[in-house]
Short mmCIF file of C-alpha atoms in Angstrom, two decimals:
data_model
loop_
_atom_site.label_atom_id
_atom_site.label_comp_id
_atom_site.label_asym_id
_atom_site.label_seq_id
_atom_site.Cartn_x
_atom_site.Cartn_y
_atom_site.Cartn_z
CA MET A 1 137.84 100.67 69.13
CA ALA A 2 139.01 102.86 72.15
CA GLU A 3 135.91 105.10 72.27
CA HIS A 4 133.49 102.15 72.51
CA ASP A 5 135.17 101.22 75.95
CA ASN A 6 134.10 104.20 77.85
CA LYS A 7 130.25 103.64 76.89
CA PRO A 8 128.46 103.04 80.47
CA ASP A 9 126.41 100.26 79.50
CA GLY A 10 128.95 97.99 78.46
CA THR A 11 127.93 97.40 74.63
CA SER A 12 130.98 97.96 72.78
CA ARG A 13 132.28 94.72 71.23
CA ARG A 14 135.52 94.57 73.19
CA ALA A 15 133.00 94.95 76.48
CA PHE A 16 130.78 92.23 75.04
CA LEU A 17 134.20 90.18 74.58
CA ARG A 18 135.40 90.39 78.16
CA GLY A 19 132.29 89.48 79.51
CA ALA A 20 132.08 86.35 77.57
CA ALA A 21 135.89 85.47 78.89
CA ALA A 22 134.55 86.42 82.27
CA VAL A 23 131.97 83.21 82.26
CA SER A 24 134.70 80.84 80.83
CA ALA A 25 136.76 81.79 83.91
CA GLY A 26 133.50 80.83 86.09
CA ALA A 27 132.33 84.76 86.50
CA LEU A 28 129.05 85.71 85.56
CA SER A 29 127.56 86.18 82.29
CA ALA A 30 127.84 89.78 80.74
CA THR A 31 123.65 90.20 80.98
CA ALA A 32 123.99 88.73 84.27
CA ALA A 33 126.54 91.54 85.96
CA ARG A 34 124.67 94.09 84.07
CA SER A 35 121.69 93.33 86.12
CA GLN A 36 123.61 91.99 88.94
CA THR A 37 121.06 88.94 89.66
CA PRO A 38 121.91 85.40 89.73
CA ASP A 39 120.52 83.99 86.40
CA PRO A 40 119.02 80.34 87.13
CA LEU A 41 119.91 79.36 83.88
CA ILE A 42 123.67 79.64 85.26
CA THR A 43 122.85 78.75 89.12
CA GLU A 44 120.35 76.24 89.22
CA VAL A 45 120.38 72.68 87.36
CA GLN A 46 117.76 72.52 84.77
CA GLU A 47 114.95 70.09 83.98
CA TRP A 48 117.02 69.15 80.93
CA ALA A 49 119.82 67.99 82.98
CA GLN A 50 118.13 65.83 85.68
CA GLY A 51 116.91 63.33 83.02
CA PHE A 52 117.98 61.37 79.95
CA GLY A 53 116.67 62.84 76.67
CA ASP A 54 115.49 60.66 73.68
CA GLY A 55 117.04 57.98 72.59
CA VAL A 56 118.84 57.00 69.25
CA ASP A 57 116.09 55.79 66.68
CA GLU A 58 113.41 57.86 68.17
CA THR A 59 113.71 59.87 64.96
CA PRO A 60 114.93 57.46 62.46
CA TYR A 61 115.24 60.57 59.85
CA GLY A 62 115.79 63.43 61.61
CA LEU A 63 113.72 66.50 61.46
CA PRO A 64 114.39 70.21 62.99
CA ILE A 65 114.21 70.64 66.53
CA ALA A 66 110.43 72.04 67.47
CA HIS A 67 111.95 75.05 68.55
CA GLU A 68 112.61 76.32 65.08
CA ARG A 69 109.31 75.37 63.80
CA ASP A 70 108.90 78.72 62.15
CA VAL A 71 111.83 78.38 59.73
CA ILE A 72 109.92 76.89 56.90
CA ARG A 73 108.73 77.82 53.65
CA ARG A 74 105.74 79.71 52.98
CA ASN A 75 103.80 80.49 50.49
CA VAL A 76 101.86 83.54 49.75
CA GLU A 77 97.82 82.54 49.25
CA TRP A 78 96.90 85.17 46.45
CA LEU A 79 99.61 84.69 44.22
CA THR A 80 97.98 82.30 42.59
CA ALA A 81 94.70 80.75 42.50
CA ASP A 82 96.06 77.35 43.09
CA THR A 83 98.92 75.96 44.98
CA VAL A 84 99.23 72.75 42.79
CA SER A 85 100.47 76.03 39.57
CA SER A 86 102.12 77.56 42.25
CA ILE A 87 105.42 78.92 44.29
CA ASN A 88 106.80 79.26 47.63
CA PHE A 89 109.56 80.66 49.59
CA THR A 90 112.65 79.62 50.95
CA PRO A 91 113.31 81.48 54.39
CA ILE A 92 116.43 82.88 53.81
CA HIS A 93 116.17 85.51 56.58
CA ALA A 94 116.41 82.46 59.56
CA LEU A 95 119.26 80.38 57.86
CA ASP A 96 123.02 81.05 57.60
CA GLY A 97 125.87 79.58 55.61
CA THR A 98 124.82 79.00 52.32
CA ILE A 99 123.55 74.96 51.75
CA THR A 100 119.75 75.50 52.01
CA PRO A 101 118.29 72.05 52.94
CA GLN A 102 116.13 70.16 50.91
CA GLY A 103 113.31 70.47 53.33
CA CYS A 104 112.73 74.62 53.17
CA ALA A 105 114.66 74.93 49.53
CA PHE A 106 111.65 76.89 47.71
CA GLU A 107 109.18 75.09 45.47
CA ARG A 108 107.92 75.44 41.87
CA HIS A 109 105.18 73.57 40.13
CA HIS A 110 103.18 74.04 37.18
CA SER A 111 100.94 70.95 37.80
CA GLY A 112 102.06 70.02 41.17
CA ALA A 113 104.66 67.44 42.32
CA ILE A 114 104.23 63.83 41.29
CA ASP A 115 104.81 60.75 43.04
CA LEU A 116 107.36 58.34 40.55
CA LYS A 117 108.89 55.66 41.54
CA LYS A 118 112.56 54.84 40.59
CA GLU A 119 111.70 51.73 39.15
CA ASP A 120 109.14 53.37 36.94
CA TYR A 121 111.68 56.19 35.64
CA ARG A 122 112.57 56.21 32.09
CA LEU A 123 114.75 59.25 30.11
CA MET A 124 115.10 58.98 26.54
CA ILE A 125 117.05 60.72 24.27
CA ASN A 126 116.22 61.31 20.57
CA GLY A 127 115.98 63.38 17.76
CA LEU A 128 119.26 64.15 15.77
CA VAL A 129 121.02 61.32 17.53
CA ASP A 130 123.07 58.30 15.82
CA THR A 131 121.01 56.28 18.25
CA PRO A 132 117.91 57.08 20.41
CA LEU A 133 118.18 55.66 23.78
CA VAL A 134 116.40 55.35 27.01
CA PHE A 135 118.20 54.96 30.30
CA THR A 136 116.54 54.00 33.51
CA TYR A 137 117.33 54.95 36.70
CA GLY A 138 119.80 51.80 37.08
CA ASP A 139 121.10 53.13 34.13
CA LEU A 140 122.18 56.45 35.20
CA GLU A 141 123.92 55.34 38.31
CA ARG A 142 126.38 53.16 36.64
CA PHE A 143 127.53 55.85 34.84
CA PRO A 144 130.85 58.31 36.21
CA ARG A 145 128.81 60.98 38.44
CA GLU A 146 130.11 64.26 40.04
CA ASN A 147 129.24 66.78 42.50
CA HIS A 148 128.62 70.43 42.25
CA VAL A 149 126.89 73.04 44.27
CA TYR A 150 124.81 75.50 42.12
CA PHE A 151 122.05 77.91 43.20
CA CYS A 152 118.54 77.29 41.47
CA GLU A 153 116.89 80.79 41.05
CA CYS A 154 113.14 81.55 39.49
CA ALA A 155 113.86 83.96 37.14
CA ALA A 156 110.67 85.87 39.25
CA ASN A 157 112.09 86.04 42.16
CA THR A 158 112.16 89.98 43.41
CA GLY A 159 109.85 90.04 40.61
CA MET A 160 106.97 92.09 42.70
CA GLU A 161 108.98 94.47 43.90
CA TRP A 162 109.18 96.01 40.05
CA ALA A 163 106.82 98.71 40.93
CA GLY A 164 107.70 99.39 44.27
CA ALA A 165 108.27 98.12 47.72
CA GLN A 166 105.52 95.19 48.10
CA LEU A 167 106.39 92.39 50.45
CA ASN A 168 107.79 92.85 53.90
CA GLY A 169 110.39 89.78 54.40
CA ALA A 170 113.33 88.54 52.87
CA GLN A 171 111.69 85.51 52.36
CA PHE A 172 108.99 86.81 50.14
CA THR A 173 111.21 89.64 48.14
CA HIS A 174 114.47 86.91 47.62
CA GLY A 175 113.18 83.27 48.50
CA MET A 176 112.51 82.17 45.81
CA ILE A 177 116.40 80.44 45.37
CA HIS A 178 118.14 77.40 46.89
CA ASN A 179 121.67 76.26 46.83
CA MET A 180 122.23 72.79 46.90
CA GLU A 181 124.81 70.25 46.12
CA TYR A 182 124.08 67.85 43.62
CA THR A 183 124.83 64.45 42.40
CA GLY A 184 124.30 63.04 39.06
CA VAL A 185 125.85 62.66 35.29
CA PRO A 186 126.86 65.03 33.18
CA LEU A 187 124.28 65.85 30.49
CA ARG A 188 127.03 66.08 28.00
CA MET A 189 127.74 62.37 28.68
CA LEU A 190 124.49 60.90 27.75
CA LEU A 191 124.27 62.58 24.86
CA GLU A 192 127.63 61.04 23.88
CA GLU A 193 126.44 57.89 24.34
CA ALA A 194 123.67 58.73 22.35
CA GLY A 195 126.26 59.91 19.62
CA LEU A 196 126.22 63.24 17.83
CA ASP A 197 127.39 62.76 14.36
CA THR A 198 123.78 62.99 12.93
CA ALA A 199 123.45 66.48 14.66
CA GLY A 200 126.65 67.44 12.03
CA ASP A 201 127.59 70.57 13.10
CA LEU A 202 126.52 71.30 17.06
CA LYS A 203 127.03 75.23 16.74
CA ASP A 204 123.85 75.63 15.62
CA LYS A 205 122.23 72.81 17.70
CA TRP A 206 119.72 72.66 20.19
CA VAL A 207 118.13 70.05 23.19
CA PHE A 208 114.52 70.20 24.47
CA VAL A 209 114.32 69.14 27.77
CA GLU A 210 110.95 67.75 28.74
CA GLY A 211 109.50 66.64 32.29
CA ALA A 212 107.08 63.84 33.21
CA ASP A 213 104.51 65.92 34.99
CA ALA A 214 101.24 66.54 33.66
CA SER A 215 102.22 70.24 32.48
CA SER A 216 105.18 68.66 30.25
CA ASN A 217 106.83 71.86 31.00
CA GLY A 218 109.53 71.73 28.38
CA ARG A 219 112.53 74.60 27.49
CA SER A 220 115.18 74.41 24.88
CA ILE A 221 118.38 74.74 25.53
CA PRO A 222 121.49 75.38 23.21
CA MET A 223 123.63 72.91 22.72
CA GLU A 224 126.86 74.94 23.57
CA LYS A 225 124.75 75.20 27.18
CA ALA A 226 124.26 71.20 27.32
CA LEU A 227 127.53 70.33 26.46
CA ASP A 228 129.04 72.40 29.16
CA ASP A 229 127.87 71.97 32.62
CA CYS A 230 124.37 70.42 32.83
CA LEU A 231 123.68 67.64 35.11
CA ILE A 232 121.08 64.84 34.66
CA ALA A 233 120.87 64.65 38.99
CA PHE A 234 119.19 61.85 41.58
CA LYS A 235 120.66 63.18 44.15
CA ALA A 236 120.92 66.83 46.48
CA ASN A 237 122.83 67.33 49.67
CA GLY A 238 124.03 63.52 49.82
CA GLU A 239 120.40 62.30 49.95
CA ALA A 240 117.67 61.32 47.05
CA LEU A 241 116.00 64.17 45.64
CA ARG A 242 112.75 65.23 47.28
CA LYS A 243 109.47 64.52 45.77
CA GLU A 244 108.93 68.53 45.06
CA HIS A 245 112.31 68.72 43.78
CA GLY A 246 111.74 66.14 41.05
CA TYR A 247 112.26 62.62 42.45
CA PRO A 248 113.92 60.69 41.20
CA VAL A 249 115.69 62.42 38.66
CA ARG A 250 115.92 66.14 37.36
CA LEU A 251 117.90 68.59 35.45
CA VAL A 252 120.45 70.81 36.47
CA VAL A 253 121.26 74.07 34.69
CA PRO A 254 123.87 76.12 36.44
CA GLY A 255 123.65 79.95 36.78
CA TRP A 256 120.45 79.92 34.72
CA GLU A 257 116.66 80.52 35.41
CA GLY A 258 114.95 77.85 37.50
CA ASN A 259 112.36 77.02 34.73
CA MET A 260 114.93 75.70 32.91
CA TRP A 261 115.92 72.98 35.76
CA VAL A 262 113.13 70.77 34.86
CA LYS A 263 111.77 68.33 36.69
CA TRP A 264 111.15 64.39 36.61
CA ILE A 265 113.33 65.01 33.08
CA ARG A 266 111.82 62.52 30.60
CA ARG A 267 112.98 63.49 27.37
CA ILE A 268 115.74 65.13 26.06
CA GLU A 269 115.50 65.88 21.92
CA VAL A 270 118.57 67.26 19.97
CA MET A 271 116.99 69.46 17.45
CA ASP A 272 117.96 71.78 14.62
CA GLY A 273 116.56 74.61 16.48
CA PRO A 274 114.39 76.02 19.78
CA VAL A 275 111.14 74.92 20.36
CA GLU A 276 109.52 78.14 21.32
CA SER A 277 107.19 76.55 23.82
CA ARG A 278 104.83 78.36 25.91
CA GLU A 279 107.73 79.09 28.99
CA GLU A 280 109.86 80.30 26.57
CA THR A 281 107.75 82.95 24.48
CA SER A 282 104.50 84.05 26.36
CA LYS A 283 106.07 83.07 29.87
CA TYR A 284 109.68 83.91 31.24
CA THR A 285 110.46 86.49 28.39
CA ASP A 286 110.99 90.44 29.25
CA THR A 287 108.68 92.88 27.83
CA LEU A 288 110.06 96.08 27.80
CA ALA A 289 108.45 99.83 27.71
CA ASP A 290 108.13 99.97 24.04
CA GLY A 291 105.61 95.98 24.72
CA ILE A 292 108.96 94.36 22.58
CA SER A 293 109.71 91.27 24.70
CA ARG A 294 113.62 90.05 26.00
CA LYS A 295 113.64 86.25 25.18
CA TRP A 296 116.55 83.53 25.66
CA THR A 297 117.64 85.72 29.04
CA TRP A 298 118.59 82.83 30.44
CA ALA A 299 121.53 83.71 32.85
CA MET A 300 120.76 84.98 36.15
CA ASP A 301 122.53 88.26 36.63
CA ALA A 302 124.52 88.98 40.05
CA LYS A 303 122.46 89.86 42.86
CA SER A 304 122.37 89.99 46.72
CA VAL A 305 120.17 90.62 49.36
CA VAL A 306 121.06 91.36 53.31
CA THR A 307 118.97 88.61 55.05
CA SER A 308 119.39 89.89 58.56
CA PRO A 309 118.57 92.51 60.03
CA SER A 310 115.52 92.12 57.60
CA PRO A 311 111.85 92.22 58.39
CA GLN A 312 111.69 89.22 59.61
CA SER A 313 114.69 89.02 61.56
CA PRO A 314 114.71 92.30 63.35
CA ILE A 315 117.24 93.74 65.76
CA THR A 316 116.45 92.69 69.17
CA HIS A 317 119.46 92.92 71.20
CA GLY A 318 119.56 96.80 71.28
CA LYS A 319 122.60 99.11 70.37
CA GLY A 320 126.24 97.54 70.51
CA PRO A 321 127.86 94.74 68.07
CA LEU A 322 125.77 93.82 65.07
CA VAL A 323 126.32 91.44 62.64
CA ILE A 324 124.76 92.11 59.41
CA SER A 325 124.65 88.63 57.22
CA GLY A 326 123.52 88.18 53.61
CA LEU A 327 123.99 86.17 50.15
CA ALA A 328 124.98 86.71 46.86
CA TRP A 329 125.19 85.01 43.75
CA SER A 330 125.53 85.31 39.89
CA GLY A 331 124.93 82.95 37.10
CA ASN A 332 127.73 84.43 35.03
CA GLY A 333 130.53 83.34 37.71
CA ALA A 334 131.54 83.82 40.90
CA ILE A 335 130.90 86.49 43.62
CA THR A 336 134.63 88.69 44.53
CA ARG A 337 133.05 91.16 46.65
CA VAL A 338 129.80 92.57 48.33
CA ASP A 339 129.50 96.10 49.70
CA VAL A 340 127.22 97.01 52.35
CA SER A 341 125.67 100.71 53.21
CA LYS A 342 123.81 101.80 56.05
CA ASP A 343 122.57 104.81 54.73
CA GLY A 344 120.67 104.09 51.38
CA GLY A 345 123.60 103.97 49.22
CA MET A 346 125.41 107.17 50.33
CA SER A 347 128.46 105.39 51.28
CA TRP A 348 129.68 101.58 51.44
CA GLN A 349 131.66 99.09 53.42
CA THR A 350 133.24 96.19 51.73
CA ALA A 351 131.57 93.31 53.63
CA ARG A 352 133.92 90.33 54.73
CA LEU A 353 133.06 87.08 52.42
CA ALA A 354 132.36 83.83 54.37
CA LYS A 355 135.29 82.25 51.66
CA PRO A 356 136.04 83.11 48.23
CA GLY A 357 132.78 82.95 45.98
CA GLU A 358 132.22 79.81 43.81
CA LYS A 359 131.05 79.85 40.19
CA MET A 360 126.97 79.82 40.22
CA ALA A 361 126.94 79.01 43.83
CA LEU A 362 125.55 81.40 46.27
CA THR A 363 128.20 83.10 48.64
CA ARG A 364 127.09 84.60 52.32
CA PHE A 365 128.87 87.78 53.32
CA TYR A 366 129.34 89.20 56.50
CA LEU A 367 129.67 93.11 57.97
CA ASP A 368 130.78 92.97 62.00
CA THR A 369 129.63 96.11 63.17
CA GLU A 370 128.41 98.32 65.75
CA TRP A 371 124.92 99.38 65.87
CA ASP A 372 124.58 103.09 67.78
CA GLY A 373 120.72 102.70 67.97
CA SER A 374 119.84 105.03 64.87
CA GLU A 375 117.89 104.35 62.06
CA MET A 376 119.60 102.38 58.87
CA LEU A 377 118.75 102.62 55.03
CA LEU A 378 120.66 98.93 54.81
CA GLN A 379 121.54 97.83 50.99
CA SER A 380 123.86 95.38 49.62
CA ARG A 381 125.73 95.62 46.17
CA ALA A 382 127.42 92.28 44.58
CA MET A 383 130.30 92.09 42.01
CA ASP A 384 131.13 89.28 40.23
CA ASP A 385 133.90 87.96 38.21
CA THR A 386 132.83 89.53 34.92
CA GLY A 387 133.12 92.86 36.54
CA TYR A 388 129.79 93.15 36.66
CA VAL A 389 128.00 95.35 39.37
CA GLN A 390 124.46 95.18 41.03
CA PRO A 391 122.06 97.98 39.73
CA THR A 392 120.09 100.15 41.63
CA LYS A 393 116.46 99.71 40.78
CA ALA A 394 116.40 103.34 38.77
CA GLN A 395 119.14 102.06 36.74
CA LEU A 396 117.14 98.70 36.12
CA ARG A 397 114.11 100.42 35.65
CA GLU A 398 115.86 102.71 33.00
CA VAL A 399 116.70 99.94 30.40
CA ARG A 400 113.84 97.42 30.84
CA GLY A 401 111.11 99.83 32.48
CA LEU A 402 108.15 99.14 34.15
CA ASN A 403 106.57 95.81 32.49
CA SER A 404 109.11 92.93 33.38
CA ILE A 405 108.57 90.44 36.08
CA TYR A 406 111.19 88.00 35.65
CA HIS A 407 115.30 88.86 36.54
CA ASN A 408 114.85 91.69 38.83
CA ASN A 409 118.31 91.65 40.51
CA CYS A 410 118.32 95.73 41.84
CA ILE A 411 119.80 96.69 44.68
CA GLN A 412 117.34 95.93 48.00
CA THR A 413 116.40 98.30 50.49
CA TRP A 414 115.68 97.77 54.62
CA LEU A 415 114.68 100.39 56.89
CA VAL A 416 115.95 99.82 60.28
CA ARG A 417 114.15 101.68 63.02
CA ALA A 418 115.81 102.49 66.37
CA ASN A 419 113.48 100.14 67.84
CA GLY A 420 115.22 97.27 65.60
CA GLU A 421 111.92 96.57 63.64
CA THR A 422 112.79 96.23 59.91
CA GLU A 423 110.53 96.71 56.66
CA ASN A 424 110.73 96.68 53.13
CA VAL A 425 111.18 100.39 51.15
CA GLU A 426 112.38 101.74 47.81
CA VAL A 427 115.57 103.72 47.73
CA SER A 428 115.90 103.88 43.92
#
C-alpha cells in the first residue's frame, strides 16, 4: 500500500479511507476536499429534511423505491415469437448478496403464467404406489416443512454465447438464474405417504412430474433424486410464490436444470422408466458435433460471472479502489474457490467469498483491488467441492462442438475500457 500513498490525486484505498474518516470527524468529504468547494448536500438542509415523509401503510405491500426503477427483469424480444412462451432475465448486474427478490427473478413459461387459486389446487400421486392420493394445498401445509436456499438456472442460460459474444450485459448472458429460500415439503415424504412397496426395487424407478398449465410441461426424474432432496414448495423468500414462479405450488429440483422445476405441479406418477417427453428429447438435450445428442444432462456444472463491472454496470468513479463482484454456483455441490483474471486468463487472483459456499446455492465473491485506469479483460473461474474447474469456451467447444444451446458454463470475458465502459467480448 505504501506506493499508493504518494498518488497526487488521493485515489488510493488508504487515501479514500482517510477521507471517509475525516467526514466522520466533521471535516469535508473526500470529494469536497479535492474540489475545495462546499458540498451543499453536507452544508445545507435539504428538502427531504424539512418536512414529513410517507406514513405507515402508504404502500401496504412494499415496492422498490422509484430511484431503483431500472432494476427489473428484461426480455429479448427477438428470442421468441410471443411472450407467453418465452424467457426474461434477472438483473444480476444490479443486485448484491445472493438472494434474488421474487419480483425480479427470471421467468420461463411455456404457455404463460396461469391464475390458480389455493382452493382450486390439487396434487395427485399415482402410478406404482400403494395408495394413489390427491392433496389439497391445505393438506400440504400439514406436513413437516423445510427451508432451503437453492439456485434455479435455465439450461439455456448463456446458450446464445456458444458461437461468440452476442449479448451485451450480464443480465442477458447469465440472467436466467435466481437464488431463493424455498419453503416446502420434501417430495420423499409425499411419496412415502402414498407408499412405494408396489414399485418394488426403487433403483430403476422414475417419477414423471407434470404442471397444471396448458403446456402440460412434464419431466422424468430418477427415483433416487426424487427421494433425495426434491421439494414441493409453496413459499419463496418467506412469502407465497409469485404467480410467475408457480403459485401456489411448484417443484424444486436442487442443482438440476430449471425446466425440471415444474410450476403449478399437479401430478406425480411413479413409473418403471422415463416418459421421454418432448421436453427431454427434442428439447433440453445437447447435440454434439457428430449429430448425436446427449440427454439426461440434468445437473448444472460449476459456473461463475463477474456482475460488476459489466456492460450494464460500468466503472464510473475513475481509477483507484475498485470492488470486482460476481456470482458462482454449482449444481454438483458447493463453490470452494473463485479466481479472477484481469488479463484474459493469463494470470489469476483468488477472490474473497462473502461466506463459505453452500450446496446448490449461489455464492457471492469479491476481489477488492486498485484500478490504474488501463484496459482489463475481466474473467472469473469457479471451482466446486468435487474438484471441478469451470472450463474456457475453447475447452467446452472441444468436447461439445458448436451445435449445443444448453449447459454452456464457460468462462465469460468482459472488456473494461480506459473510460470504464465495458462490453462483452470473446477470449476463448
